Coordinates of C-alpha atoms in Angstrom, one line a residue:
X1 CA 0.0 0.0 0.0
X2 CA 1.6 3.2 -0.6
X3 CA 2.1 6.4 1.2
X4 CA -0.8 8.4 -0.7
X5 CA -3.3 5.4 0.0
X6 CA -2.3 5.4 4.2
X7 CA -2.5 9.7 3.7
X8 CA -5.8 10.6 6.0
X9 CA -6.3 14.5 6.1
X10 CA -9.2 16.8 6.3
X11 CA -10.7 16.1 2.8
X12 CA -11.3 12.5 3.8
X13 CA -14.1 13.5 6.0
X14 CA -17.2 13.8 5.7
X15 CA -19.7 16.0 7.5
X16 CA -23.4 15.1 8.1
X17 CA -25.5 17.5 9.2
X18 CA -29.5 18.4 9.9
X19 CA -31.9 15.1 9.5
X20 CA -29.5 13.5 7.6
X21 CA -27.2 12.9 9.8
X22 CA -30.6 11.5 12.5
X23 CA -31.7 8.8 9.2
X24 CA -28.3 7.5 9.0
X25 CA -27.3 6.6 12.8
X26 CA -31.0 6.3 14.4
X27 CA -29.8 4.1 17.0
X28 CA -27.9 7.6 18.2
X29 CA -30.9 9.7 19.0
X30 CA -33.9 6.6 19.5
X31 CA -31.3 4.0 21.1
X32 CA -32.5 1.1 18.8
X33 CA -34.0 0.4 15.4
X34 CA -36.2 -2.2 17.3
X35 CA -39.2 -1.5 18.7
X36 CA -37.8 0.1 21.8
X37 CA -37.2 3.1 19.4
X38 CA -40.7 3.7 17.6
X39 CA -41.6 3.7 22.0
X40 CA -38.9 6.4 22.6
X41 CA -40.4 8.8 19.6
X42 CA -43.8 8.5 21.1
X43 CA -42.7 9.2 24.6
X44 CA -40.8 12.6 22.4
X45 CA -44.0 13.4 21.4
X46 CA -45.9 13.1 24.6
X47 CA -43.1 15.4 26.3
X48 CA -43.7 18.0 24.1
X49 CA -47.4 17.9 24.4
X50 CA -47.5 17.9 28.4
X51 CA -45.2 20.4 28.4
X52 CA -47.6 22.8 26.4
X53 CA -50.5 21.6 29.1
X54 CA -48.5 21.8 32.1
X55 CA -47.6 25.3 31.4
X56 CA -51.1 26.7 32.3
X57 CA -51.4 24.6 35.0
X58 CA -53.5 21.2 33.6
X59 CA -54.8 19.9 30.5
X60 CA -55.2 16.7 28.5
X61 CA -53.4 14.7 26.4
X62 CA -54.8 12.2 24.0
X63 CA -52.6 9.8 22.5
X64 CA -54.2 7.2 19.9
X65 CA -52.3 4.2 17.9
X66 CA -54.3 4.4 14.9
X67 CA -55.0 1.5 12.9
X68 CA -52.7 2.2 9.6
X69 CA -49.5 2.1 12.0
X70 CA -49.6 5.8 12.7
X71 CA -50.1 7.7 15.9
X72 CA -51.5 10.6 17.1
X73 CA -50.6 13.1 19.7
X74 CA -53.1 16.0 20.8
X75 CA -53.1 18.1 23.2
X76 CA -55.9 21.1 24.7
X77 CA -52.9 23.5 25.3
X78 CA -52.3 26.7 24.0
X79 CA -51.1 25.9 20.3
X80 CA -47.7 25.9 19.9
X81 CA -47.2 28.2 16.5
X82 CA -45.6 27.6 14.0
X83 CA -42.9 30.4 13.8
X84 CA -41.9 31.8 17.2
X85 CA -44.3 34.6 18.4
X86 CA -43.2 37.4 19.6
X87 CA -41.9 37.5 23.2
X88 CA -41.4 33.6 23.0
X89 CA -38.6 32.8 24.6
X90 CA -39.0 29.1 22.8
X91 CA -38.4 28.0 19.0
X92 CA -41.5 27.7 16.8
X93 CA -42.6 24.1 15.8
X94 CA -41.5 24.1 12.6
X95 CA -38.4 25.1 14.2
X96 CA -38.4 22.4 16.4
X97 CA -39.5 19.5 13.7
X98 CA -36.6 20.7 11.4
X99 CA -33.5 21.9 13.6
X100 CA -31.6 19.3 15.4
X101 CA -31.7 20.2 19.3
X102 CA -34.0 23.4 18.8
X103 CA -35.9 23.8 21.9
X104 CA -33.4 21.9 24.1
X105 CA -33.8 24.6 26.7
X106 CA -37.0 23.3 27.9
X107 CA -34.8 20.6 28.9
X108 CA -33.5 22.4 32.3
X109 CA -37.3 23.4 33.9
X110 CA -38.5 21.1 36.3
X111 CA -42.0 21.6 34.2
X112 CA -40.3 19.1 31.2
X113 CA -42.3 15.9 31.5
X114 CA -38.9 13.4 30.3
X115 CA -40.4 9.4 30.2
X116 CA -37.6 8.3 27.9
X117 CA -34.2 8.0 29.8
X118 CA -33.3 10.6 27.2
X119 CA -34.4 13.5 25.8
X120 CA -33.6 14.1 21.6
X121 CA -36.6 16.6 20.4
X122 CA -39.4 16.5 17.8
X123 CA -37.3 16.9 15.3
X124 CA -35.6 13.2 16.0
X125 CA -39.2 11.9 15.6
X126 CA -39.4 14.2 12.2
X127 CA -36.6 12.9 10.7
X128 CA -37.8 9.2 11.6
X129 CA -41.0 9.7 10.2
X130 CA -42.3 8.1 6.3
X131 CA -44.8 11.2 7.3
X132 CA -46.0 13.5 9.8
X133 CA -48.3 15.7 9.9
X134 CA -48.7 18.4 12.6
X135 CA -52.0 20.9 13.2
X136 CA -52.3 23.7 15.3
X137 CA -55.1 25.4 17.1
X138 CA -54.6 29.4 17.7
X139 CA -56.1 32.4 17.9
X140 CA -59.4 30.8 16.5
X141 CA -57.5 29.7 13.4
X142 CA -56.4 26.1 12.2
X143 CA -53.1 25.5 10.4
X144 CA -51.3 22.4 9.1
X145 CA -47.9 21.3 7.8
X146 CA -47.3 18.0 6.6
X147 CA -43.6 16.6 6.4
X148 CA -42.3 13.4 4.2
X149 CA -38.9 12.0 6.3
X150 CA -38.0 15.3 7.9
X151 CA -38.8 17.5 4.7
X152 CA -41.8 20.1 4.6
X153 CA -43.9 19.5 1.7
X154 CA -45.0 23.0 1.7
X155 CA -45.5 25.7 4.0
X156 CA -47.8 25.5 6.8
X157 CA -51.6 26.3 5.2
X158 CA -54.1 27.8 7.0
X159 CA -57.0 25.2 7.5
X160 CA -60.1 27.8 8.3
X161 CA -61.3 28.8 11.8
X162 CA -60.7 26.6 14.9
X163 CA -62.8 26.1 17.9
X164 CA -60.3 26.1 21.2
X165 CA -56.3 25.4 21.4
X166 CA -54.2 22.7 21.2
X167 CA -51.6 21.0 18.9
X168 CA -51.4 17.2 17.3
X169 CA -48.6 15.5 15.5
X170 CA -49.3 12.2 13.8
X171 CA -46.8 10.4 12.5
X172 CA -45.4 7.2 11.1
X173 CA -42.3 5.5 11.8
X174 CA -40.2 4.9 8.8
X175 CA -40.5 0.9 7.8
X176 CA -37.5 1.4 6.1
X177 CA -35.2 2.4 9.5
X178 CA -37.8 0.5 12.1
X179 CA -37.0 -3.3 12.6
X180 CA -40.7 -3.1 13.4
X181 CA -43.2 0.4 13.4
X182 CA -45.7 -1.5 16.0
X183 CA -46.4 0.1 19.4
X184 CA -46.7 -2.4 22.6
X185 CA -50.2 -1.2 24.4
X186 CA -49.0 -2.3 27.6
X187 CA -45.4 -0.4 27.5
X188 CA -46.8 3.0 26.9
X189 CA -49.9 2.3 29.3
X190 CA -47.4 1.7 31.8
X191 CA -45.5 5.5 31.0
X192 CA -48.6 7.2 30.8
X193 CA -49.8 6.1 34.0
X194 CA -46.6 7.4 35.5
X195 CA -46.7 10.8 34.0
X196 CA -50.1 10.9 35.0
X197 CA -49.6 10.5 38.7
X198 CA -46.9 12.0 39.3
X199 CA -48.6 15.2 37.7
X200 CA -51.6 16.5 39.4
X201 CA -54.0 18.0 37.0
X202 CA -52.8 16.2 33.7
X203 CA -55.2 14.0 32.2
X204 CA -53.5 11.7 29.9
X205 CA -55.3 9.1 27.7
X206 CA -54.4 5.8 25.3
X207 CA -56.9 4.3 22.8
X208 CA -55.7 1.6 20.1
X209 CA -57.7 1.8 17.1
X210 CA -55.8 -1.9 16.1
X211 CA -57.7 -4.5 17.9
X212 CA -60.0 -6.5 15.6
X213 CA -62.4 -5.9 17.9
X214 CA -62.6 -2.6 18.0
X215 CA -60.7 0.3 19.5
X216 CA -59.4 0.2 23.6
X217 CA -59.3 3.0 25.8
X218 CA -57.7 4.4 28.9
X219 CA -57.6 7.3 30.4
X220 CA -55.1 8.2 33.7
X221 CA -55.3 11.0 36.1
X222 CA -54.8 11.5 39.8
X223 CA -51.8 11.9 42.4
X224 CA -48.9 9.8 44.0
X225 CA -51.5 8.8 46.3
X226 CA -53.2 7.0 43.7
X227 CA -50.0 5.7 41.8
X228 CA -49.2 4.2 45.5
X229 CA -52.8 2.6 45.7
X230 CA -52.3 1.0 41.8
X231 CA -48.6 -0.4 42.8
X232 CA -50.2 -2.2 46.0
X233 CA -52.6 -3.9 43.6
X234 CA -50.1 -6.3 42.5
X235 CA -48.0 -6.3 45.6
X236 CA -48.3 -9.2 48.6
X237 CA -49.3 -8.9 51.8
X238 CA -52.7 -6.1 53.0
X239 CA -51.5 -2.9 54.5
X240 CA -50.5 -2.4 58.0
X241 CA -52.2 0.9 58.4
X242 CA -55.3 2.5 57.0
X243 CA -53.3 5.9 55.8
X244 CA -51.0 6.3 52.7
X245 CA -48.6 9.3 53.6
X246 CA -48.0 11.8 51.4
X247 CA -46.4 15.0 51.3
X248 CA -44.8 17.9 48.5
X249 CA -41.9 20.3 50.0
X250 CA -39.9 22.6 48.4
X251 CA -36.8 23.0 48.9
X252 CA -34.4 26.2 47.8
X253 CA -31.2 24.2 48.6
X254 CA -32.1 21.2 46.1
X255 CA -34.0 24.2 43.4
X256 CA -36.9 22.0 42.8
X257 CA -39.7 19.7 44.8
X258 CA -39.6 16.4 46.3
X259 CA -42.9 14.5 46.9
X260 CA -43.6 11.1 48.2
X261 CA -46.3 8.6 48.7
X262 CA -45.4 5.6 50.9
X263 CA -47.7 2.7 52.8
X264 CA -46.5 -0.4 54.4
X265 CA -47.9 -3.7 54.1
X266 CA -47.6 -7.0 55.7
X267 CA -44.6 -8.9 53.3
X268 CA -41.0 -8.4 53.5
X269 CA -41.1 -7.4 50.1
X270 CA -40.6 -3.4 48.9
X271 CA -42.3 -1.6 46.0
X272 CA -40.2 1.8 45.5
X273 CA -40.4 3.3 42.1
X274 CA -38.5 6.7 41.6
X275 CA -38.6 9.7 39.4
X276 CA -36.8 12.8 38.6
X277 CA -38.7 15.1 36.2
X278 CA -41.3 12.4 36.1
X279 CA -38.4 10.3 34.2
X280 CA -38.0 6.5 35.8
X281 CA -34.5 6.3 38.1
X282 CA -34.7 2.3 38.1
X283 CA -31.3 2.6 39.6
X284 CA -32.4 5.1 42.4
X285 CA -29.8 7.0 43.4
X286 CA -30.1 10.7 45.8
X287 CA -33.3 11.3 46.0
X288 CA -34.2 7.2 46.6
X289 CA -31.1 7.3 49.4
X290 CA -32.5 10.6 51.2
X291 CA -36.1 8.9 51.4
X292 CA -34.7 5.4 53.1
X293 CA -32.2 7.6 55.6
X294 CA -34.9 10.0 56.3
X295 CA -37.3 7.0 57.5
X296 CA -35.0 5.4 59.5
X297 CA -34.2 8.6 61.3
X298 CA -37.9 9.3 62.1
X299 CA -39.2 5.8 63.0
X300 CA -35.7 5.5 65.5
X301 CA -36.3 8.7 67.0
X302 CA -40.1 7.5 67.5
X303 CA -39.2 4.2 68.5
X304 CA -36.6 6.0 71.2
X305 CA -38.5 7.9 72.3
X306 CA -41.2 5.2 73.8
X307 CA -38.6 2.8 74.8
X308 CA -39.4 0.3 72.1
X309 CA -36.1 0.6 71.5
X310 CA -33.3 0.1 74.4
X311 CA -30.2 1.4 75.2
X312 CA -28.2 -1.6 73.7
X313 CA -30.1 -1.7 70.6
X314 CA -28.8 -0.1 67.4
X315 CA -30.7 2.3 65.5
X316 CA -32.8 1.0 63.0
X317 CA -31.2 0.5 59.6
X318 CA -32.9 0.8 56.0
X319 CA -33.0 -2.2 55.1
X320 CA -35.4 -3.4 58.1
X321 CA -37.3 -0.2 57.7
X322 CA -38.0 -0.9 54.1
X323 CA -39.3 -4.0 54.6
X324 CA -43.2 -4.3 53.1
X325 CA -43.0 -0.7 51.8
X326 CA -44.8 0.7 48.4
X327 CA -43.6 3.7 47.7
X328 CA -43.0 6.6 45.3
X329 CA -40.1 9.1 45.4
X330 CA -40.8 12.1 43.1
X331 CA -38.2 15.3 42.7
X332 CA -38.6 17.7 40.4
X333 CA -35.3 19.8 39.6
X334 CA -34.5 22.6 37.6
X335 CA -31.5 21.2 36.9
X336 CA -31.1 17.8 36.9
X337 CA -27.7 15.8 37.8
X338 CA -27.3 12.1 36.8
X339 CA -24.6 9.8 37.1
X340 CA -23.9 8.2 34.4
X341 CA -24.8 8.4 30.6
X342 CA -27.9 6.1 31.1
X343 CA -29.8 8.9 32.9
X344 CA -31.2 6.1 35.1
X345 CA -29.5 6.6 38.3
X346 CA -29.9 10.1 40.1
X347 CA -26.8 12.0 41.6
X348 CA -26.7 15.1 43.8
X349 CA -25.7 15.6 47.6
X350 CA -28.0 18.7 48.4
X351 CA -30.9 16.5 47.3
X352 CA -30.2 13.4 49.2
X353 CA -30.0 16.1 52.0
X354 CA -32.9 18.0 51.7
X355 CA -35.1 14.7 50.9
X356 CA -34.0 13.1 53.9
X357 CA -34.7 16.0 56.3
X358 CA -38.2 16.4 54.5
X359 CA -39.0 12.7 55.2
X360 CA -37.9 12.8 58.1
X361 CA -39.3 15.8 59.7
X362 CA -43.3 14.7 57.7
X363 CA -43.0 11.3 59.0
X364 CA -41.9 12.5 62.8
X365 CA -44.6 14.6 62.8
X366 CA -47.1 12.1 61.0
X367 CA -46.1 9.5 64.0
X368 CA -47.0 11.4 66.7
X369 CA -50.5 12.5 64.9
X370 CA -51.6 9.1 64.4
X371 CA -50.2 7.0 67.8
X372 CA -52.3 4.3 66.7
X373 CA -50.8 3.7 63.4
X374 CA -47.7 4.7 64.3
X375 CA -47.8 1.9 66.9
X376 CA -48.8 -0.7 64.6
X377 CA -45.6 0.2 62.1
X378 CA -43.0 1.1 64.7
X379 CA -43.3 -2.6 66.8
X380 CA -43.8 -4.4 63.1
X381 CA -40.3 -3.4 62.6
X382 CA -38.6 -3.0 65.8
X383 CA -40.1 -6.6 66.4
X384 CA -37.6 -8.1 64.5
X385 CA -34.4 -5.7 65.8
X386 CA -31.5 -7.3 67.8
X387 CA -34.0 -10.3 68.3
X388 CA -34.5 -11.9 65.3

């Protein structure tokens, strides 16, 4: 081989930009060309659209898996328009459906609903797309813009007058990049309940047009409370106490929220899903840590204090307090710090901190509220301490 065939210099590479670059290494921006991609572009969309509904404080989102292998994504929010508005800090969506990473910002609020471990924008979904098509409902008007694999086949149009607000994107994942363009029901109904719960005033629905039989609906709404209530559905053992706690602090130190939702029940088995920016932490991490130290602390104190626990014994550790518990562990950040790239594992010292003196300061003061129930958790666990 000679020298000029080993020569590598700047004229040997080559730069892909825009869409392009999104259609050629999918796997980049989805994860996979299997069907755990065509699930992270839907949970794109469905970011998007809560964000517009969360912004004013509650709304609906309707997401439906129509039977030609599309799907729809609409939302009662305010319209997002098409160019940026005047004094909008935000892109415009065709902005956002054209320009890798516009709108990115919206990232950093603790507002951004993020299901998918990662967040890669509309225009990811765009560029995946055989077609979308996205309407929008503003200022009593109706306009629409359809795309064909990231490209705008024309302009937006104006589509007459329009009763309300709201957006939808439909769109179908690309057969040729997609191992397989088919939604699983049960995957996204598991999301969407998540989002829904852990957002109080969102109402989020699924309906799948594909069933032979006709189309399937359901709709999700409620609180942590709830989400706590569902979990113990499928979990062993009845509950040792009538009350679910619950509580929502904010915190300055930690800039954002935490909020739990915790019962125990008779097993030895735990139910503790986590969340930061209503994102799944199967790992745990901070926030999960704070919430175990923060119970300890309480039920030892407690237990201390009423000589359920002696001199000799140690304090009670997390594992034995977390025996038989269902809970939730929310935080909401405006900046949000993971380890790893995986996004599934939360970091941050002020909020393991603050989260553990919020737990344990709620569940102090919920123990000495409710002796009765307090009694029947505290001698559950210490039952078992230094004696077992």
């Amino acid at each position: 081989m000679s020298d000029a065939a080993d020569t590598y210099d700047a004229s040997r590479i080559q730069v892909i930009e825009g869409l392009e670059a999104i259609r050629m290494r999918p796997g980049m921006y989805v994860g996979s060309t299997s069907r755990r991609g065509v699930h992270h572009m839907v949970f794109e969309a469905l970011s998007e659209a809560v964000h517009e509904v969360l912004g004013r404080g509650a709304g609906s989102v309707d997401v439906t898996l129509t039977s030609d292998g599309g799907v729809r994504v609409a939302d009662d929010g305010p319209g997002a328009s098409f160019g940026s508005a005047g004094g909008e800090a935000t892109p415009g969506l065709e902005a956002r459906l054209t320009q890798v990473y516009a709108g990115w910002e919206l990232e950093d609020g603790r507002r951004t609903v993020s299901p998918a471990s990662f967040r890669v924008g509309l225009s990811t979904v765009n560029a995946l797309s055989s077609r979308l098509i996205a309407e929008v409902r503003r200022d009593g008007a109706r306009e629409i813009q359809e795309y064909a694999r990231g490209v705008a086949l024309a302009p937006p149009t104006p589509a007459g007058p329009a009763k309300g607000s709201g957006t939808v994107l439909e769109f179908w994942p690309d057969a040729d990049i997609f191992e397989t363009t088919d939604c699983s029901y049960d995957v996204l109904v598991e999301c969407f309940r998540a989002v829904a719960h852990l957002n109080r005033g969102l109402s989020l629905s699924l309906t799948d047009e594909r069933p032979p039989g006709g189309a399937v609906t359901e709709r999700f709404e409620g609180d942590v409370r709830d989400f706590v209530a569902f979990l113990e559905t499928t979990a062993e053992g009845g509950p040792v106490h009538p009350d679910i706690l619950d509580f929502e602090v904010e915190d300055p130190r930690m800039a954002g929220t935490v909020e739990v939702a915790f019962r125990w029940r008779d097993s030895q088995d735990a139910v503790v899903r986590s969340f930061a920016n209503s994102g799944p932490t199967p790992e745990g991490g901070a926030h999960v840590k704070g919430f175990r130290a923060g119970l300890a602390a309480a039920l030892t104190a407690y237990a201390r204090g009423r000589s359920l626990l002696t001199a000799a014994d140690p304090d009670l550790d997390t594992g034995r307090v977390g025996e038989g518990l269902t809970a939730v562990v929310s935080v909401k950040l405006d900046r949000v710090e993971f380890r790893g790239a995986t996004r599934t594992l939360l970091g941050g010292a002020e909020v393991r901190s603050c989260v553990e003196e919020a737990v344990r300061v709620h569940v102090g003061t919920w123990l000495e509220r409710h002796p009765e129930q307090a009694s029947a958790v505290v001698r559950r666990i210490v039952g078992g301490v230094g004696r077992a």
